[in-house]
Amino acid sequence: MNILVQKFGGSSLSSQEKRLQVANKVLQAVGQDYAVVVVVSAMGREGDPYATDTLISVAKTVSPEMPKREMDMLMSCGEIISAAVMVMTLQSLGLEAVLLTGAQAGIVTNGAFGDARILRVEPESIVAHLKEKRVVVAPGFQGVSENGELTTLGRGGSDTSAAALGVALGAEAIEIFTDVEGIMTADPRMVEDARILPVVSYNDIANLAHQGAKVIHPRAVEIAMQRNVPLRVRSTFSDSPGTLVTNSIPDAAVGADVVGDRVITGIACTPNVTQIQVDLDGGVNTSGVNNKPQICTKIFRGMALADISVDFISVQPERVCYTVRGEWAEKAVEILRNMGFTPRAKQDCAKISLVGGGIADLPGVMATVLGALEECGVVTLQSADSHTTVWVLVEKEQMVAAVQAMHRKFQLGK
Ligand code: ADP
Ligand code: MG
């Protein structure tokens, strides 16, 4: 039995016309003798009646403080509605299909409501249905904890569901269908001439996804990578092959623009971060600790205790500088003030990441990046690099211009 997992995102499911195109993809796979598992997100985007954000907004009208357990039940409904409608659509075209919820599909998670981790998949039930020649439709984004509680996997969690099922079932491939033609060198909404990447490594894509390219969830890439199950990101609305994520170069692609050859794979960005600076000299430190390493430890321990994750850390003799997600900035500043520091917070920044396995071998990348930004009048607030990534922090207002400038400079376009 050759198994194929096909995941369809919300934008591919927002109308019956689109759902018929989805069904067509499933029909094609069944026609090629695949046993198919379909994973669906909730239908549409915020504002659409059964989209996840719409369901959340219903709860928010009741109270800003929402019980996590019941919130998970509420949020998981969107995918169940979507899966039920998909089963009906497939049946209307003559396919035998069955809905299995996350629990029925054997997706076992830890108990962290709202952000659960998949611990294992018990695939027996799915396999039994596949053997009976049924298409299994599973709502993504949900699972069940070991004590029987319904859990959700966090935003973008349907990608993770699909990857976990693909690995557990020994699928030939995991296909992520979406509203763009594949993974591109930058978000096509930001960069008009962004180019589709035909073949990319798991590492590059996991890195891009971690840095904010929301086309696929980083966990999904990491799970698929563990067992080398190929991932394909492609459009629901065309027949183009999209992007293959793999570590082995297919014969057909040798000599082309492939894994390993490329210096820079793409650009991703994270808007809405706040830069925090704490001066360690000049009398502003009244925290009572005068040993600098101890001061740094105190600052970062304070953040960790409050569950605030920090990024883009730069420690210098006279200053500690780091970023936090915008929504945590106020709390971070308050903690620092309570410790006796006088922090400065710069809101509305964006972190831009230039990602590529070949960066290490390319001298002068940082100079080129900073030069490109300067040429177009973008102010660099902070920068850093590693062998696979160059990061710059800019004002959010200049984010798009900065991404476009770097895309041009490194000739990533069509
Ligand atoms: P879905 O509903 O199918 O899960 P998402 O909105 O999660 O869709 O992901 C698709 C979107 O990701 C695209 O519409 C695109 O704007 C955005 N995106 C961001 N970065 C990239 C990139 N590097 N390549 C392709 N799409 C990207
Ligand atoms: Mg998505």
Coordinates of C-alpha atoms and ligand atoms in Angstrom, one line a residue:
M1 CA 0.0 0.0 0.0
N2 CA 1.6 3.3 -1.1
I3 CA 0.3 6.0 1.2
L4 CA 0.1 9.7 0.4
V5 CA -0.8 12.4 3.0
Q6 CA -2.3 15.5 1.4
K7 CA -2.8 18.6 3.6
F8 CA -5.0 21.5 2.5
G9 CA -4.8 24.9 4.1
G10 CA -7.7 27.2 5.0
S11 CA -7.3 29.3 1.8
S12 CA -7.9 26.1 -0.3
L13 CA -11.1 25.3 1.5
S14 CA -13.0 28.6 1.7
S15 CA -15.7 27.9 -0.9
Q16 CA -17.4 24.8 -2.4
E17 CA -15.8 25.6 -5.7
K18 CA -12.3 25.4 -4.1
R19 CA -13.3 22.3 -2.2
L20 CA -14.1 20.6 -5.5
Q21 CA -10.6 21.5 -6.7
V22 CA -9.3 19.9 -3.5
A23 CA -11.4 16.8 -4.1
N24 CA -9.9 16.7 -7.6
K25 CA -6.4 16.5 -6.1
V26 CA -7.5 13.6 -4.0
L27 CA -9.2 11.9 -6.9
Q28 CA -6.0 12.2 -8.9
A29 CA -4.0 10.6 -6.1
V30 CA -6.5 7.8 -5.7
G31 CA -6.4 7.3 -9.5
Q32 CA -2.6 6.8 -9.2
D33 CA -3.4 4.0 -6.7
Y34 CA -2.4 5.8 -3.6
A35 CA -4.1 5.2 -0.3
V36 CA -4.8 8.8 0.7
V37 CA -5.0 10.5 4.0
V38 CA -6.4 14.1 3.8
V39 CA -5.6 16.6 6.5
V40 CA -7.6 19.7 6.5
S41 CA -7.4 23.1 8.2
A42 CA -10.4 25.2 9.1
M43 CA -12.2 26.7 6.2
G44 CA -11.0 30.2 5.2
R45 CA -9.4 33.1 7.0
E46 CA -10.6 35.5 9.8
G47 CA -14.0 36.8 9.0
D48 CA -15.1 33.5 7.3
P49 CA -17.8 31.9 9.5
Y50 CA -15.9 28.8 10.6
A51 CA -12.3 30.0 10.5
T52 CA -10.1 29.6 13.6
D53 CA -9.8 33.3 14.2
T54 CA -13.6 33.7 13.9
L55 CA -14.1 31.0 16.5
I56 CA -11.6 32.7 18.8
S57 CA -13.4 36.1 18.3
V58 CA -16.6 34.5 19.6
A59 CA -14.9 33.5 22.8
K60 CA -13.4 37.0 23.2
T61 CA -16.9 38.5 23.2
V62 CA -17.5 36.6 26.4
S63 CA -14.3 37.3 28.3
P64 CA -10.7 38.2 27.6
E65 CA -9.6 35.4 30.0
M66 CA -10.5 32.2 28.3
P67 CA -10.3 28.7 29.9
K68 CA -7.7 26.9 28.0
R69 CA -9.4 23.5 28.0
E70 CA -12.7 24.8 26.6
M71 CA -10.8 27.1 24.2
D72 CA -9.2 24.0 22.6
M73 CA -12.6 22.4 22.2
L74 CA -14.0 25.5 20.6
M75 CA -11.0 26.1 18.3
S76 CA -10.9 22.4 17.2
C77 CA -14.4 22.7 15.8
G78 CA -13.3 24.6 12.7
E79 CA -11.2 21.6 11.4
I80 CA -14.0 19.1 12.2
I81 CA -16.5 21.1 10.2
S82 CA -14.0 21.4 7.4
A83 CA -13.3 17.6 7.5
A84 CA -17.0 16.7 7.5
V85 CA -17.7 18.9 4.6
M86 CA -14.7 17.4 2.8
V87 CA -15.9 13.8 3.4
M88 CA -19.3 14.8 1.9
T89 CA -17.7 16.5 -1.1
L90 CA -15.5 13.4 -1.8
Q91 CA -18.6 11.1 -1.4
S92 CA -20.5 13.3 -3.8
L93 CA -17.9 12.5 -6.4
G94 CA -18.1 8.8 -5.8
L95 CA -15.2 8.3 -3.4
E96 CA -15.5 6.4 -0.2
A97 CA -14.3 8.6 2.6
V98 CA -14.4 8.7 6.4
L99 CA -13.7 11.4 9.0
L100 CA -11.4 10.4 11.9
T101 CA -10.9 13.1 14.6
G102 CA -7.5 13.7 16.0
A103 CA -8.3 11.2 18.8
Q104 CA -9.8 8.6 16.5
A105 CA -6.8 9.0 14.1
G106 CA -4.5 8.2 17.1
I107 CA -2.7 11.5 17.4
V108 CA -1.5 11.4 21.0
T109 CA -0.1 14.7 22.5
N110 CA 1.1 16.0 25.8
G111 CA -1.5 18.0 27.8
A112 CA -0.4 21.5 26.9
F113 CA -3.7 23.0 25.8
G114 CA -3.3 25.5 23.0
D115 CA 0.3 24.4 22.1
A116 CA 0.4 20.7 22.5
R117 CA 3.2 18.5 21.2
I118 CA 2.6 15.3 19.4
L119 CA 4.1 12.4 21.4
R120 CA 3.2 9.6 19.1
V121 CA 0.7 8.5 16.5
E122 CA -1.2 5.2 16.9
P123 CA -2.1 4.6 13.2
E124 CA -4.0 1.3 13.4
S125 CA -7.4 2.8 12.9
I126 CA -6.3 4.9 9.9
V127 CA -4.6 1.8 8.3
A128 CA -7.7 -0.3 8.8
H129 CA -9.8 2.2 6.8
L130 CA -7.1 2.6 4.1
K131 CA -7.1 -1.1 3.7
E132 CA -10.9 -0.9 3.0
K133 CA -10.1 1.5 0.2
R134 CA -11.5 4.5 2.1
V135 CA -10.0 8.0 1.9
V136 CA -9.4 9.0 5.5
V137 CA -10.1 12.7 6.2
A138 CA -8.5 14.0 9.5
P139 CA -9.0 17.4 11.0
G140 CA -5.6 18.9 11.4
F141 CA -4.4 21.0 14.4
Q142 CA -5.9 18.6 17.0
G143 CA -5.0 15.6 19.1
V144 CA -5.8 13.9 22.4
S145 CA -3.7 13.8 25.6
E146 CA -3.0 10.6 27.4
N147 CA -5.8 11.2 29.8
G148 CA -8.3 11.8 27.0
E149 CA -8.3 15.5 26.8
L150 CA -8.8 17.2 23.4
T151 CA -5.7 19.4 22.6
T152 CA -4.7 21.7 19.8
L153 CA -1.2 22.1 18.4
G154 CA -0.8 25.9 18.1
R155 CA -1.1 28.0 14.9
G156 CA -0.1 26.3 11.7
G157 CA -0.6 23.0 13.6
S158 CA -2.3 21.3 10.6
D159 CA 1.0 21.1 8.8
T160 CA 2.4 19.4 11.9
S161 CA -0.5 16.9 11.9
A162 CA 0.1 16.0 8.3
A163 CA 3.9 15.5 8.9
A164 CA 3.3 13.3 12.0
L165 CA 0.8 11.2 10.1
G166 CA 3.0 10.9 7.1
V167 CA 6.0 9.7 9.2
A168 CA 3.8 7.3 11.3
L169 CA 2.2 5.8 8.2
G170 CA 5.5 5.5 6.3
A171 CA 4.0 7.6 3.6
E172 CA 5.7 8.0 0.2
A173 CA 5.3 11.8 0.5
I174 CA 3.5 14.5 2.4
E175 CA 1.9 17.1 0.2
I176 CA 1.2 20.6 1.6
F177 CA -1.4 22.3 -0.7
T178 CA -1.7 26.0 -0.3
D179 CA -2.6 29.2 -2.2
V180 CA 0.9 29.8 -3.7
E181 CA 2.8 27.7 -6.2
G182 CA 5.5 26.5 -3.8
I183 CA 8.1 27.8 -1.4
M184 CA 9.6 31.0 -2.8
T185 CA 12.7 33.1 -2.3
A186 CA 10.5 35.5 -0.3
D187 CA 6.8 36.0 0.6
P188 CA 5.3 36.8 -2.9
R189 CA 3.0 39.3 -1.2
M190 CA 6.1 41.3 -0.4
V191 CA 8.3 40.6 -3.3
E192 CA 6.7 40.6 -6.7
D193 CA 9.4 38.7 -8.5
A194 CA 10.0 36.1 -5.8
R195 CA 11.0 32.8 -7.4
I196 CA 9.8 29.3 -6.7
L197 CA 12.4 27.0 -5.2
P198 CA 12.2 23.7 -7.0
V199 CA 14.2 21.6 -4.5
V200 CA 15.4 22.6 -1.1
S201 CA 16.9 20.9 2.0
Y202 CA 14.9 20.3 5.2
N203 CA 17.4 22.5 7.1
D204 CA 17.0 25.5 4.9
I205 CA 13.2 25.3 5.0
A206 CA 13.1 24.7 8.7
N207 CA 15.3 27.7 9.2
L208 CA 13.2 29.9 6.9
A209 CA 10.0 28.7 8.6
H210 CA 11.5 29.4 12.1
Q211 CA 12.4 32.9 10.9
G212 CA 8.9 33.7 9.9
A213 CA 8.1 32.3 6.4
K214 CA 4.6 31.1 7.2
V215 CA 4.2 28.9 4.1
I216 CA 5.0 25.9 6.3
H217 CA 5.3 25.2 10.0
P218 CA 8.9 24.5 11.2
R219 CA 7.8 21.6 13.3
A220 CA 6.3 19.9 10.3
V221 CA 9.6 20.2 8.5
E222 CA 11.5 18.8 11.5
I223 CA 9.2 15.8 11.8
A224 CA 9.4 14.9 8.1
M225 CA 13.2 15.3 8.3
Q226 CA 13.5 12.7 11.1
R227 CA 12.5 10.0 8.7
N228 CA 13.4 11.5 5.4
V229 CA 9.8 11.6 4.2
P230 CA 9.7 14.0 1.2
L231 CA 7.6 17.1 1.7
R232 CA 6.1 18.8 -1.3
V233 CA 4.6 22.3 -1.1
R234 CA 2.3 23.1 -4.0
S235 CA -0.8 24.9 -5.2
T236 CA -4.3 23.5 -4.9
F237 CA -5.2 25.5 -8.0
S238 CA -2.6 24.4 -10.5
D239 CA -0.7 21.3 -11.7
S240 CA 2.8 22.7 -11.2
P241 CA 5.1 20.5 -9.1
G242 CA 5.8 23.1 -6.5
T243 CA 8.7 22.7 -4.1
L244 CA 10.2 19.4 -3.1
V245 CA 11.8 19.5 0.4
T246 CA 14.3 16.6 0.7
N247 CA 17.9 15.8 1.4
S248 CA 18.4 13.7 -1.6
I249 CA 18.7 15.4 -5.0
P250 CA 16.4 13.7 -7.5
D251 CA 18.2 12.6 -10.7
A252 CA 16.1 15.0 -12.8
A253 CA 17.3 18.0 -10.8
V254 CA 21.0 17.3 -10.9
G255 CA 22.9 20.2 -12.4
A256 CA 19.9 22.5 -11.9
D257 CA 19.4 25.0 -9.1
V258 CA 19.4 22.5 -6.2
V259 CA 20.2 21.7 -2.6
G260 CA 23.8 22.5 -1.8
D261 CA 24.5 24.6 -4.9
R262 CA 22.6 27.6 -3.7
V263 CA 24.4 30.3 -1.5
I264 CA 21.2 32.0 -0.4
T265 CA 17.9 30.2 -0.3
G266 CA 15.5 32.9 0.7
I267 CA 14.5 35.8 2.9
A268 CA 12.0 35.6 5.8
C269 CA 10.8 38.2 8.3
T270 CA 9.1 38.5 11.6
P271 CA 7.3 41.8 12.2
N272 CA 6.2 43.1 15.6
V273 CA 9.2 42.7 17.7
T274 CA 10.5 45.1 20.3
Q275 CA 14.2 45.9 20.8
I276 CA 15.2 46.3 24.4
Q277 CA 18.4 47.9 25.5
V278 CA 19.8 48.0 29.0
D279 CA 22.9 50.2 29.7
L280 CA 25.3 48.7 32.1
D281 CA 27.4 51.9 32.8
G282 CA 26.7 55.5 33.4
G283 CA 24.9 55.3 36.7
V284 CA 21.7 53.9 35.2
N285 CA 22.2 50.5 36.8
T286 CA 20.7 50.7 40.3
S287 CA 20.0 47.0 40.4
G288 CA 22.4 46.5 43.2
V289 CA 24.6 44.0 41.2
N290 CA 27.8 45.4 39.9
N291 CA 29.5 42.4 38.4
K292 CA 28.6 42.5 34.7
P293 CA 28.2 38.7 34.0
Q294 CA 26.0 38.5 37.0
I295 CA 23.9 41.4 35.7
C296 CA 23.4 39.7 32.4
T297 CA 22.4 36.5 34.1
K298 CA 20.0 38.4 36.2
I299 CA 18.4 40.0 33.2
F300 CA 17.9 36.8 31.2
R301 CA 16.8 34.8 34.2
G302 CA 14.2 37.4 34.9
M303 CA 12.9 37.0 31.3
A304 CA 13.0 33.2 31.5
L305 CA 11.1 33.2 34.8
A306 CA 8.3 35.2 33.2
D307 CA 8.3 32.9 30.2
I308 CA 9.4 35.6 27.8
S309 CA 11.5 34.2 25.1
V310 CA 14.4 36.5 24.0
D311 CA 16.1 36.7 20.6
F312 CA 18.8 38.6 18.8
I313 CA 20.9 38.9 22.0
S314 CA 23.9 41.1 22.0
V315 CA 26.0 41.5 25.1
Q316 CA 28.6 44.2 25.1
P317 CA 30.7 45.6 28.0
E318 CA 28.5 48.7 28.2
R319 CA 25.1 47.4 27.1
V320 CA 22.8 44.4 26.8
C321 CA 20.5 44.4 23.8
Y322 CA 17.8 41.9 22.8
T323 CA 14.4 41.6 21.2
V324 CA 11.1 40.2 22.4
R325 CA 7.8 39.6 20.7
G326 CA 5.8 42.9 20.6
E327 CA 3.1 41.6 22.9
W328 CA 5.6 40.8 25.7
A329 CA 7.4 44.1 25.6
E330 CA 5.5 45.8 28.3
K331 CA 5.9 43.0 30.7
A332 CA 9.6 42.7 29.9
V333 CA 10.2 46.4 30.6
E334 CA 8.2 46.2 33.8
I335 CA 10.4 43.3 35.0
L336 CA 13.6 45.2 34.2
R337 CA 12.4 48.3 36.0
N338 CA 11.5 46.3 39.1
M339 CA 15.1 45.0 39.0
G340 CA 16.3 48.6 39.1
F341 CA 17.4 48.9 35.5
T342 CA 16.4 51.8 33.2
P343 CA 15.6 49.9 29.9
R344 CA 14.9 51.5 26.6
A345 CA 12.3 49.8 24.4
K346 CA 12.0 50.4 20.7
Q347 CA 8.7 49.1 19.5
D348 CA 7.5 48.2 16.0
C349 CA 10.7 46.6 14.7
A350 CA 11.0 43.7 12.3
K351 CA 13.6 41.0 12.1
I352 CA 14.7 40.1 8.6
S353 CA 16.6 36.8 8.0
L354 CA 18.6 35.9 5.0
V355 CA 18.9 32.1 5.0
G356 CA 21.2 29.8 3.1
G357 CA 23.5 26.9 3.6
G358 CA 26.2 28.6 1.5
I359 CA 26.5 31.8 3.5
A360 CA 29.5 30.4 5.3
D361 CA 31.5 30.2 2.1
L362 CA 30.6 33.6 0.8
P363 CA 32.9 36.4 2.0
G364 CA 31.4 39.8 2.6
V365 CA 27.8 38.8 2.9
M366 CA 27.2 41.1 5.8
A367 CA 28.9 44.1 4.0
T368 CA 26.6 43.4 1.0
V369 CA 23.5 43.3 3.2
L370 CA 24.3 46.5 5.1
G371 CA 25.3 48.2 1.8
A372 CA 22.0 47.2 0.2
L373 CA 20.0 48.6 3.1
E374 CA 22.0 51.8 3.2
E375 CA 21.5 52.4 -0.5
C376 CA 17.7 52.3 -0.1
G377 CA 17.7 54.4 3.1
V378 CA 16.9 51.6 5.5
V379 CA 18.3 52.1 9.0
T380 CA 19.9 48.9 10.5
L381 CA 19.2 48.8 14.2
Q382 CA 21.1 45.7 14.9
S383 CA 22.7 42.8 13.0
A384 CA 24.2 39.4 13.5
D385 CA 25.2 36.4 11.5
S386 CA 25.9 32.6 11.6
H387 CA 27.1 30.2 9.0
T388 CA 23.5 29.8 7.7
T389 CA 21.8 33.1 8.4
V390 CA 22.2 36.8 8.4
W391 CA 19.8 38.8 10.6
V392 CA 19.1 42.5 10.6
L393 CA 16.7 44.4 12.7
V394 CA 14.9 47.4 11.1
E395 CA 11.9 49.5 11.8
K396 CA 8.7 47.7 10.8
E397 CA 7.8 50.5 8.4
Q398 CA 11.0 49.8 6.4
M399 CA 10.6 46.0 6.5
V400 CA 9.2 45.6 3.0
A401 CA 11.7 48.0 1.4
A402 CA 14.5 46.1 3.2
V403 CA 13.3 42.7 2.1
Q404 CA 13.0 43.9 -1.5
A405 CA 16.4 45.5 -1.4
M406 CA 18.2 42.3 -0.3
H407 CA 16.2 40.2 -2.7
R408 CA 17.4 42.4 -5.5
K409 CA 21.0 42.7 -4.3
F410 CA 21.4 38.9 -4.1
Q411 CA 19.6 38.4 -7.4
L412 CA 17.1 36.0 -5.9
G413 CA 14.3 37.0 -8.3
K414 CA 13.1 35.5 -11.5
Ligands
ADP1 P1 -2.5 27.8 4.3 O1 -3.9 28.4 4.6 O2 -2.6 27.0 3.0 O3 -1.9 27.1 5.4 P2 -0.7 30.0 4.8 O4 -1.3 31.4 4.8 O5 -0.4 29.4 6.1 O6 -1.6 29.1 3.9 O7 0.7 30.0 3.9 C1 0.7 30.4 2.6 C2 1.1 31.9 2.5 O8 2.5 32.0 3.0 C3 1.2 32.5 1.1 O9 0.0 33.0 0.7 C4 2.3 33.5 1.2 O10 1.8 34.8 1.3 C5 3.0 33.2 2.6 N1 4.5 33.1 2.5 C6 5.4 33.6 3.3 N2 6.6 33.3 3.0 C7 6.6 32.6 1.9 C8 7.5 32.0 1.0 N3 8.8 32.1 1.2 N4 7.1 31.3 -0.1 C9 5.8 31.1 -0.3 N5 4.8 31.7 0.5 C10 5.2 32.4 1.5
MG2 MG -0.4 27.5 6.9

